[in-house]
Amino acid sequence: MDKNRDIEVLRAVAIGATILAHVIMLLPNPSSLLMRINSTFNFTVGVDLFFVVSGFVITRSLLTRVYARGNRSSKKVLADFWLKRAYRLLPAAWFWLVLISIYVYFMGYPFGPERNFVNTLQPIVASMMNVMNLYSSYCIEDTSSSGCFSFFYLNSHYWSLSLEEQFYFIYPLLFLFLPRRVLLASAIIIIIGLFFVKRPFLSYGWHFRVDGLCWGVLIGLFSISKKYSTLSIFIHNNKFLIRLLSYGLLLSLFWWTSVILSPAATAEIYGLSMVAAISALIVFLATFDIGMFGRWAKNSRILSYFGSRSYSIYLSHMIVFILFKATWGVGFPHLDGRMENLVVLVLGLIGVLICSEFTFQHVEKRFRR
């Protein structure tokens, strides 16, 4: 697949929005302005945007592999895909899981004295086995289960990684061994079916937002059709209008979804489905690579830097901020609310950048194939 700069920038926007949502929640004394921003704009839906991007990118990658496989069988193509994804994703993810399990085992959970080995091990194993979305939902549904919340918060963001890994395992099987029409129909049925399913906050349905991935699959399959080529001419002849539409959709994704998704707990029956649909339209427009984000994004070194390290940044950001917040106040002078927020934010972000750079250079790059 040819390099698409708009998709790369959109992926960075999705991860950046999710991190922004987490940072606001983790500040020690969030100001009224930050609270208003957090309630007005739902940045957590950046993960839905990322799911659509992933569905599209993986579909295009599989299409490329199928067209270029030569004499290789589908089984060899599948094995090669799985092996590459495992080398790309698992070492860095497991690296952080090992670090935080060691920390919690010896130092205790940051917000409590509990050091039970089993309680420490449960979510680590769940994340390593890529079932953290199942484990997280189970903990929410069954609060009486021993150890669920003793370690849940530190690596809770691994739920989305687990969902993606499950998709990377199952989807290539369907892609390679099912007729295209059956695959297409299955994705459409899932999208329509989930539109009528109520998915409360942190429930099983909330942790299985596969409609975004299915939208990405549909976009990827449509991108090789003749109709897509015809539409591409229209899109490139109306770049200005398409850019305006894209900005409006991005604004609606972060603003309007804060209305249809209740921050308290419960999503409307159509809530997450609408989020996925809006995200899909944004990604669809980005696939035409018209310079949606302006000329500066085409050769931006800053975007290239953060894009290459986005996975390591996502892995480390919650862990670094939670541990930093837990140790804040020990050996530091007392500061007023605004200054404390600023110091925690700056030092926390510096810590994330340092940790993500180390992970990228010494873990990710060493295992990439």
GROMACS .gro file of C-alpha atoms in nm:
model
  369
    1MET     CA    1   0.000   0.000   0.000
    2ASP     CA    2   0.131   0.342  -0.096
    3LYS     CA    3   0.214   0.573   0.190
    4ASN     CA    4  -0.086   0.789   0.275
    5ARG     CA    5   0.010   1.097   0.474
    6ASP     CA    6  -0.347   1.192   0.569
    7ILE     CA    7  -0.407   0.849   0.722
    8GLU     CA    8  -0.082   0.874   0.917
    9VAL     CA    9  -0.176   1.217   1.052
   10LEU     CA   10  -0.525   1.094   1.135
   11ARG     CA   11  -0.380   0.805   1.332
   12ALA     CA   12  -0.166   1.053   1.528
   13VAL     CA   13  -0.475   1.269   1.590
   14ALA     CA   14  -0.665   0.966   1.720
   15ILE     CA   15  -0.391   0.864   1.963
   16GLY     CA   16  -0.328   1.224   2.066
   17ALA     CA   17  -0.697   1.277   2.146
   18THR     CA   18  -0.710   0.963   2.360
   19ILE     CA   19  -0.398   1.065   2.550
   20LEU     CA   20  -0.537   1.415   2.602
   21ALA     CA   21  -0.852   1.267   2.756
   22HIS     CA   22  -0.645   1.057   2.996
   23VAL     CA   23  -0.414   1.345   3.089
   24ILE     CA   24  -0.706   1.570   3.184
   25MET     CA   25  -0.844   1.296   3.409
   26LEU     CA   26  -0.508   1.240   3.579
   27LEU     CA   27  -0.424   1.600   3.670
   28PRO     CA   28  -0.423   1.647   4.050
   29ASN     CA   29  -0.633   1.965   4.049
   30PRO     CA   30  -0.804   2.005   3.712
   31SER     CA   31  -0.922   2.362   3.662
   32SER     CA   32  -1.279   2.454   3.583
   33LEU     CA   33  -1.168   2.538   3.228
   34LEU     CA   34  -1.017   2.194   3.177
   35MET     CA   35  -1.327   2.033   3.323
   36ARG     CA   36  -1.546   2.228   3.081
   37ILE     CA   37  -1.324   2.126   2.790
   38ASN     CA   38  -1.340   1.764   2.900
   39SER     CA   39  -1.720   1.774   2.929
   40THR     CA   40  -1.770   1.965   2.602
   41PHE     CA   41  -1.533   1.760   2.387
   42ASN     CA   42  -1.525   1.382   2.420
   43PHE     CA   43  -1.163   1.306   2.333
   44THR     CA   44  -1.196   0.941   2.438
   45VAL     CA   45  -1.362   0.869   2.104
   46GLY     CA   46  -1.018   0.901   1.947
   47VAL     CA   47  -0.996   0.527   2.004
   48ASP     CA   48  -1.296   0.474   1.773
   49LEU     CA   49  -1.125   0.679   1.506
   50PHE     CA   50  -0.816   0.463   1.549
   51PHE     CA   51  -1.019   0.142   1.513
   52VAL     CA   52  -1.149   0.255   1.173
   53VAL     CA   53  -0.797   0.346   1.062
   54SER     CA   54  -0.673   0.003   1.175
   55GLY     CA   55  -0.949  -0.179   0.987
   56PHE     CA   56  -0.864   0.013   0.670
   57VAL     CA   57  -0.485  -0.024   0.699
   58ILE     CA   58  -0.498  -0.398   0.772
   59THR     CA   59  -0.739  -0.459   0.483
   60ARG     CA   60  -0.512  -0.273   0.243
   61SER     CA   61  -0.211  -0.459   0.378
   62LEU     CA   62  -0.383  -0.795   0.324
   63LEU     CA   63  -0.488  -0.696  -0.027
   64THR     CA   64  -0.129  -0.604  -0.108
   65ARG     CA   65  -0.005  -0.937   0.031
   66VAL     CA   66  -0.260  -1.133  -0.170
   67TYR     CA   67  -0.174  -0.954  -0.496
   68ALA     CA   68   0.201  -1.000  -0.439
   69ARG     CA   69   0.206  -1.350  -0.294
   70GLY     CA   70   0.312  -1.522  -0.616
   71ASN     CA   71   0.330  -1.898  -0.557
   72ARG     CA   72   0.285  -1.872  -0.181
   73SER     CA   73  -0.023  -2.038  -0.034
   74SER     CA   74  -0.283  -1.858   0.176
   75LYS     CA   75  -0.148  -2.037   0.482
   76LYS     CA   76   0.201  -1.894   0.426
   77VAL     CA   77   0.060  -1.545   0.369
   78LEU     CA   78  -0.139  -1.579   0.692
   79ALA     CA   79   0.159  -1.706   0.893
   80ASP     CA   80   0.377  -1.424   0.762
   81PHE     CA   81   0.114  -1.164   0.854
   82TRP     CA   82   0.067  -1.299   1.206
   83LEU     CA   83   0.441  -1.324   1.266
   84LYS     CA   84   0.503  -0.968   1.153
   85ARG     CA   85   0.224  -0.831   1.372
   86ALA     CA   86   0.349  -1.029   1.672
   87TYR     CA   87   0.703  -0.893   1.634
   88ARG     CA   88   0.564  -0.543   1.580
   89LEU     CA   89   0.327  -0.526   1.877
   90LEU     CA   90   0.394  -0.784   2.148
   91PRO     CA   91   0.753  -0.711   2.265
   92ALA     CA   92   0.684  -0.346   2.355
   93ALA     CA   93   0.349  -0.428   2.515
   94TRP     CA   94   0.498  -0.709   2.724
   95PHE     CA   95   0.796  -0.493   2.817
   96TRP     CA   96   0.568  -0.245   2.994
   97LEU     CA   97   0.360  -0.519   3.152
   98VAL     CA   98   0.671  -0.673   3.305
   99LEU     CA   99   0.789  -0.335   3.435
  100ILE     CA  100   0.461  -0.244   3.602
  101SER     CA  101   0.414  -0.594   3.747
  102ILE     CA  102   0.758  -0.569   3.910
  103TYR     CA  103   0.677  -0.223   4.040
  104VAL     CA  104   0.345  -0.325   4.190
  105TYR     CA  105   0.479  -0.648   4.336
  106PHE     CA  106   0.760  -0.475   4.526
  107MET     CA  107   0.617  -0.126   4.580
  108GLY     CA  108   0.246  -0.199   4.606
  109TYR     CA  109  -0.038  -0.057   4.405
  110PRO     CA  110   0.003   0.323   4.376
  111PHE     CA  111  -0.333   0.401   4.537
  112GLY     CA  112  -0.341   0.129   4.803
  113PRO     CA  113  -0.126  -0.101   5.015
  114GLU     CA  114  -0.232  -0.427   4.847
  115ARG     CA  115   0.060  -0.644   4.725
  116ASN     CA  116  -0.105  -0.984   4.673
  117PHE     CA  117   0.086  -1.169   4.401
  118VAL     CA  118  -0.226  -1.321   4.245
  119ASN     CA  119  -0.396  -0.982   4.230
  120THR     CA  120  -0.089  -0.843   4.058
  121LEU     CA  121  -0.068  -1.131   3.813
  122GLN     CA  122  -0.432  -1.147   3.697
  123PRO     CA  123  -0.449  -0.834   3.477
  124ILE     CA  124  -0.092  -0.887   3.357
  125VAL     CA  125  -0.181  -1.231   3.224
  126ALA     CA  126  -0.505  -1.093   3.076
  127SER     CA  127  -0.311  -0.827   2.887
  128MET     CA  128  -0.039  -1.067   2.775
  129MET     CA  129  -0.304  -1.307   2.646
  130ASN     CA  130  -0.483  -1.016   2.472
  131VAL     CA  131  -0.809  -1.056   2.662
  132MET     CA  132  -0.788  -0.740   2.871
  133ASN     CA  133  -1.118  -0.619   2.724
  134LEU     CA  134  -1.286  -0.933   2.857
  135TYR     CA  135  -1.112  -0.905   3.193
  136SER     CA  136  -1.202  -0.537   3.230
  137SER     CA  137  -1.569  -0.603   3.159
  138TYR     CA  138  -1.568  -0.896   3.399
  139CYS     CA  139  -1.426  -0.675   3.674
  140ILE     CA  140  -1.696  -0.415   3.616
  141GLU     CA  141  -1.975  -0.673   3.607
  142ASP     CA  142  -1.852  -0.873   3.909
  143THR     CA  143  -1.710  -0.630   4.165
  144SER     CA  144  -1.688  -0.908   4.422
  145SER     CA  145  -1.412  -1.083   4.228
  146SER     CA  146  -1.086  -1.081   4.423
  147GLY     CA  147  -0.812  -0.859   4.289
  148CYS     CA  148  -0.997  -0.703   3.998
  149PHE     CA  149  -0.937  -0.343   4.094
  150SER     CA  150  -0.606  -0.382   4.276
  151PHE     CA  151  -0.420  -0.349   3.944
  152PHE     CA  152  -0.689  -0.271   3.694
  153TYR     CA  153  -0.621   0.101   3.654
  154LEU     CA  154  -0.252   0.090   3.562
  155ASN     CA  155  -0.291  -0.110   3.242
  156SER     CA  156  -0.661  -0.055   3.177
  157HIS     CA  157  -0.580   0.105   2.840
  158TYR     CA  158  -0.462  -0.236   2.718
  159TRP     CA  159  -0.826  -0.324   2.651
  160SER     CA  160  -0.809  -0.153   2.312
  161LEU     CA  161  -0.484  -0.330   2.228
  162SER     CA  162  -0.648  -0.663   2.314
  163LEU     CA  163  -0.941  -0.588   2.085
  164GLU     CA  164  -0.704  -0.501   1.802
  165GLU     CA  165  -0.498  -0.817   1.855
  166GLN     CA  166  -0.817  -1.026   1.846
  167PHE     CA  167  -0.905  -0.852   1.519
  168TYR     CA  168  -0.556  -0.914   1.377
  169PHE     CA  169  -0.593  -1.285   1.456
  170ILE     CA  170  -0.949  -1.351   1.335
  171TYR     CA  171  -0.991  -1.110   1.044
  172PRO     CA  172  -0.704  -1.238   0.821
  173LEU     CA  173  -0.855  -1.588   0.846
  174LEU     CA  174  -1.189  -1.457   0.721
  175PHE     CA  175  -1.023  -1.239   0.458
  176LEU     CA  176  -0.820  -1.521   0.306
  177PHE     CA  177  -1.071  -1.805   0.324
  178LEU     CA  178  -1.413  -1.643   0.280
  179PRO     CA  179  -1.555  -1.512  -0.051
  180ARG     CA  180  -1.537  -1.132  -0.072
  181ARG     CA  181  -1.915  -1.100  -0.089
  182VAL     CA  182  -1.957  -1.301   0.230
  183LEU     CA  183  -1.691  -1.092   0.404
  184LEU     CA  184  -1.857  -0.771   0.287
  185ALA     CA  185  -2.202  -0.886   0.394
  186SER     CA  186  -2.073  -0.997   0.735
  187ALA     CA  187  -1.919  -0.655   0.804
  188ILE     CA  188  -2.243  -0.478   0.704
  189ILE     CA  189  -2.455  -0.709   0.923
  190ILE     CA  190  -2.229  -0.646   1.225
  191ILE     CA  191  -2.247  -0.268   1.176
  192ILE     CA  192  -2.626  -0.265   1.140
  193GLY     CA  193  -2.678  -0.510   1.426
  194LEU     CA  194  -2.466  -0.311   1.671
  195PHE     CA  195  -2.661   0.005   1.588
  196PHE     CA  196  -2.952  -0.140   1.788
  197VAL     CA  197  -2.745  -0.270   2.080
  198LYS     CA  198  -2.717  -0.066   2.398
  199ARG     CA  199  -2.355  -0.062   2.514
  200PRO     CA  200  -2.321   0.099   2.859
  201PHE     CA  201  -1.990   0.248   2.970
  202LEU     CA  202  -1.728  -0.022   3.044
  203SER     CA  203  -1.971  -0.306   2.972
  204TYR     CA  204  -1.885  -0.602   2.750
  205GLY     CA  205  -2.041  -0.427   2.451
  206TRP     CA  206  -1.844  -0.109   2.522
  207HIS     CA  207  -1.517  -0.308   2.521
  208PHE     CA  208  -1.605  -0.479   2.189
  209ARG     CA  209  -1.645  -0.180   1.957
  210VAL     CA  210  -1.593  -0.390   1.646
  211ASP     CA  211  -1.816  -0.174   1.427
  212GLY     CA  212  -1.531   0.074   1.385
  213LEU     CA  213  -1.304  -0.206   1.265
  214CYS     CA  214  -1.577  -0.329   1.029
  215TRP     CA  215  -1.617   0.021   0.883
  216GLY     CA  216  -1.244   0.020   0.814
  217VAL     CA  217  -1.278  -0.316   0.638
  218LEU     CA  218  -1.556  -0.179   0.414
  219ILE     CA  219  -1.351   0.129   0.327
  220GLY     CA  220  -1.048  -0.086   0.246
  221LEU     CA  221  -1.247  -0.316   0.017
  222PHE     CA  222  -1.422  -0.023  -0.152
  223SER     CA  223  -1.089   0.153  -0.215
  224ILE     CA  224  -0.998  -0.099  -0.489
  225SER     CA  225  -1.326  -0.061  -0.678
  226LYS     CA  226  -1.391   0.135  -0.997
  227LYS     CA  227  -1.646   0.353  -0.816
  228TYR     CA  228  -1.373   0.464  -0.575
  229SER     CA  229  -1.152   0.569  -0.867
  230THR     CA  230  -1.438   0.768  -1.018
  231LEU     CA  231  -1.512   0.934  -0.685
  232SER     CA  232  -1.143   1.015  -0.642
  233ILE     CA  233  -1.158   1.251  -0.940
  234PHE     CA  234  -1.444   1.445  -0.779
  235ILE     CA  235  -1.266   1.457  -0.441
  236HIS     CA  236  -0.942   1.591  -0.590
  237ASN     CA  237  -1.132   1.854  -0.790
  238ASN     CA  238  -1.302   1.983  -0.475
  239LYS     CA  239  -1.020   1.973  -0.219
  240PHE     CA  240  -1.123   2.290  -0.039
  241LEU     CA  241  -1.478   2.173   0.026
  242ILE     CA  242  -1.359   1.827   0.131
  243ARG     CA  243  -1.117   1.980   0.380
  244LEU     CA  244  -1.394   2.193   0.530
  245LEU     CA  245  -1.616   1.886   0.555
  246SER     CA  246  -1.335   1.689   0.719
  247TYR     CA  247  -1.275   1.960   0.982
  248GLY     CA  248  -1.648   1.977   1.053
  249LEU     CA  249  -1.666   1.601   1.098
  250LEU     CA  250  -1.366   1.601   1.333
  251LEU     CA  251  -1.527   1.875   1.541
  252SER     CA  252  -1.854   1.682   1.552
  253LEU     CA  253  -1.672   1.365   1.652
  254PHE     CA  254  -1.526   1.531   1.961
  255TRP     CA  255  -1.814   1.768   2.038
  256TRP     CA  256  -2.140   1.604   1.933
  257THR     CA  257  -2.041   1.265   2.071
  258SER     CA  258  -2.008   1.425   2.415
  259VAL     CA  259  -2.383   1.481   2.385
  260ILE     CA  260  -2.489   1.137   2.260
  261LEU     CA  261  -2.250   0.955   2.494
  262SER     CA  262  -2.329   1.027   2.856
  263PRO     CA  263  -2.008   1.087   3.053
  264ALA     CA  264  -2.179   0.946   3.361
  265ALA     CA  265  -2.202   0.589   3.237
  266THR     CA  266  -2.470   0.503   2.985
  267ALA     CA  267  -2.454   0.539   2.607
  268GLU     CA  268  -2.767   0.582   2.401
  269ILE     CA  269  -2.865   0.275   2.204
  270TYR     CA  270  -2.719   0.431   1.888
  271GLY     CA  271  -2.433   0.620   2.056
  272LEU     CA  272  -2.120   0.418   1.982
  273SER     CA  273  -2.255   0.323   1.640
  274MET     CA  274  -2.285   0.691   1.545
  275VAL     CA  275  -1.933   0.754   1.673
  276ALA     CA  276  -1.805   0.471   1.452
  277ALA     CA  277  -2.000   0.602   1.151
  278ILE     CA  278  -1.864   0.958   1.187
  279SER     CA  279  -1.513   0.820   1.233
  280ALA     CA  280  -1.558   0.608   0.921
  281LEU     CA  281  -1.657   0.909   0.709
  282ILE     CA  282  -1.349   1.100   0.830
  283VAL     CA  283  -1.119   0.807   0.750
  284PHE     CA  284  -1.288   0.756   0.412
  285LEU     CA  285  -1.212   1.115   0.311
  286ALA     CA  286  -0.856   1.077   0.438
  287THR     CA  287  -0.794   0.776   0.212
  288PHE     CA  288  -0.789   1.007  -0.092
  289ASP     CA  289  -0.476   1.176   0.050
  290ILE     CA  290  -0.565   1.529  -0.065
  291GLY     CA  291  -0.359   1.701   0.204
  292MET     CA  292  -0.649   1.721   0.447
  293PHE     CA  293  -0.429   1.876   0.716
  294GLY     CA  294  -0.246   2.123   0.493
  295ARG     CA  295   0.092   2.131   0.323
  296TRP     CA  296   0.282   2.156   0.652
  297ALA     CA  297   0.175   1.802   0.742
  298LYS     CA  298   0.324   1.656   0.424
  299ASN     CA  299   0.684   1.691   0.536
  300SER     CA  300   0.650   1.767   0.905
  301ARG     CA  301   0.939   1.618   1.102
  302ILE     CA  302   0.743   1.659   1.424
  303LEU     CA  303   0.451   1.455   1.291
  304SER     CA  304   0.689   1.194   1.152
  305TYR     CA  305   0.859   1.168   1.490
  306PHE     CA  306   0.539   1.125   1.689
  307GLY     CA  307   0.390   0.900   1.423
  308SER     CA  308   0.680   0.656   1.442
  309ARG     CA  309   0.662   0.649   1.822
  310SER     CA  310   0.285   0.660   1.860
  311TYR     CA  311   0.259   0.298   1.974
  312SER     CA  312   0.521   0.339   2.246
  313ILE     CA  313   0.363   0.666   2.355
  314TYR     CA  314   0.024   0.500   2.386
  315LEU     CA  315   0.167   0.208   2.584
  316SER     CA  316   0.353   0.424   2.834
  317HIS     CA  317   0.140   0.736   2.882
  318MET     CA  318  -0.115   0.604   3.134
  319ILE     CA  319   0.146   0.417   3.335
  320VAL     CA  320   0.385   0.710   3.357
  321PHE     CA  321   0.114   0.960   3.454
  322ILE     CA  322  -0.045   0.735   3.714
  323LEU     CA  323   0.285   0.652   3.881
  324PHE     CA  324   0.395   1.015   3.865
  325LYS     CA  325   0.067   1.130   4.015
  326ALA     CA  326   0.098   0.867   4.291
  327THR     CA  327   0.446   0.988   4.392
  328TRP     CA  328   0.368   1.360   4.355
  329GLY     CA  329   0.402   1.548   4.681
  330VAL     CA  330   0.682   1.329   4.816
  331GLY     CA  331   0.987   1.553   4.836
  332PHE     CA  332   0.827   1.838   4.640
  333PRO     CA  333   0.734   2.179   4.778
  334HIS     CA  334   0.367   2.259   4.814
  335LEU     CA  335   0.228   2.439   4.510
  336ASP     CA  336  -0.105   2.602   4.439
  337GLY     CA  337  -0.354   2.425   4.214
  338ARG     CA  338  -0.263   2.585   3.880
  339MET     CA  339   0.111   2.556   3.928
  340GLU     CA  340   0.074   2.198   4.047
  341ASN     CA  341  -0.122   2.110   3.735
  342LEU     CA  342   0.140   2.274   3.514
  343VAL     CA  343   0.433   2.101   3.684
  344VAL     CA  344   0.263   1.760   3.680
  345LEU     CA  345   0.163   1.806   3.315
  346VAL     CA  346   0.508   1.917   3.195
  347LEU     CA  347   0.706   1.660   3.393
  348GLY     CA  348   0.455   1.388   3.311
  349LEU     CA  349   0.476   1.456   2.938
  350ILE     CA  350   0.856   1.469   2.953
  351GLY     CA  351   0.850   1.135   3.131
  352VAL     CA  352   0.623   0.988   2.863
  353LEU     CA  353   0.851   1.112   2.585
  354ILE     CA  354   1.161   0.971   2.753
  355CYS     CA  355   0.999   0.634   2.823
  356SER     CA  356   0.845   0.606   2.477
  357GLU     CA  357   1.176   0.695   2.311
  358PHE     CA  358   1.353   0.425   2.513
  359THR     CA  359   1.085   0.170   2.424
  360PHE     CA  360   1.098   0.264   2.056
  361GLN     CA  361   1.477   0.252   2.027
  362HIS     CA  362   1.553  -0.050   2.244
  363VAL     CA  363   1.244  -0.268   2.212
  364GLU     CA  364   1.032  -0.183   1.907
  365LYS     CA  365   1.316  -0.137   1.657
  366ARG     CA  366   1.498  -0.450   1.771
  367PHE     CA  367   1.201  -0.677   1.710
  368ARG     CA  368   1.059  -0.526   1.393
  369ARG     CA  369   1.073  -0.743   1.081
   0.00000   0.00000   0.00000
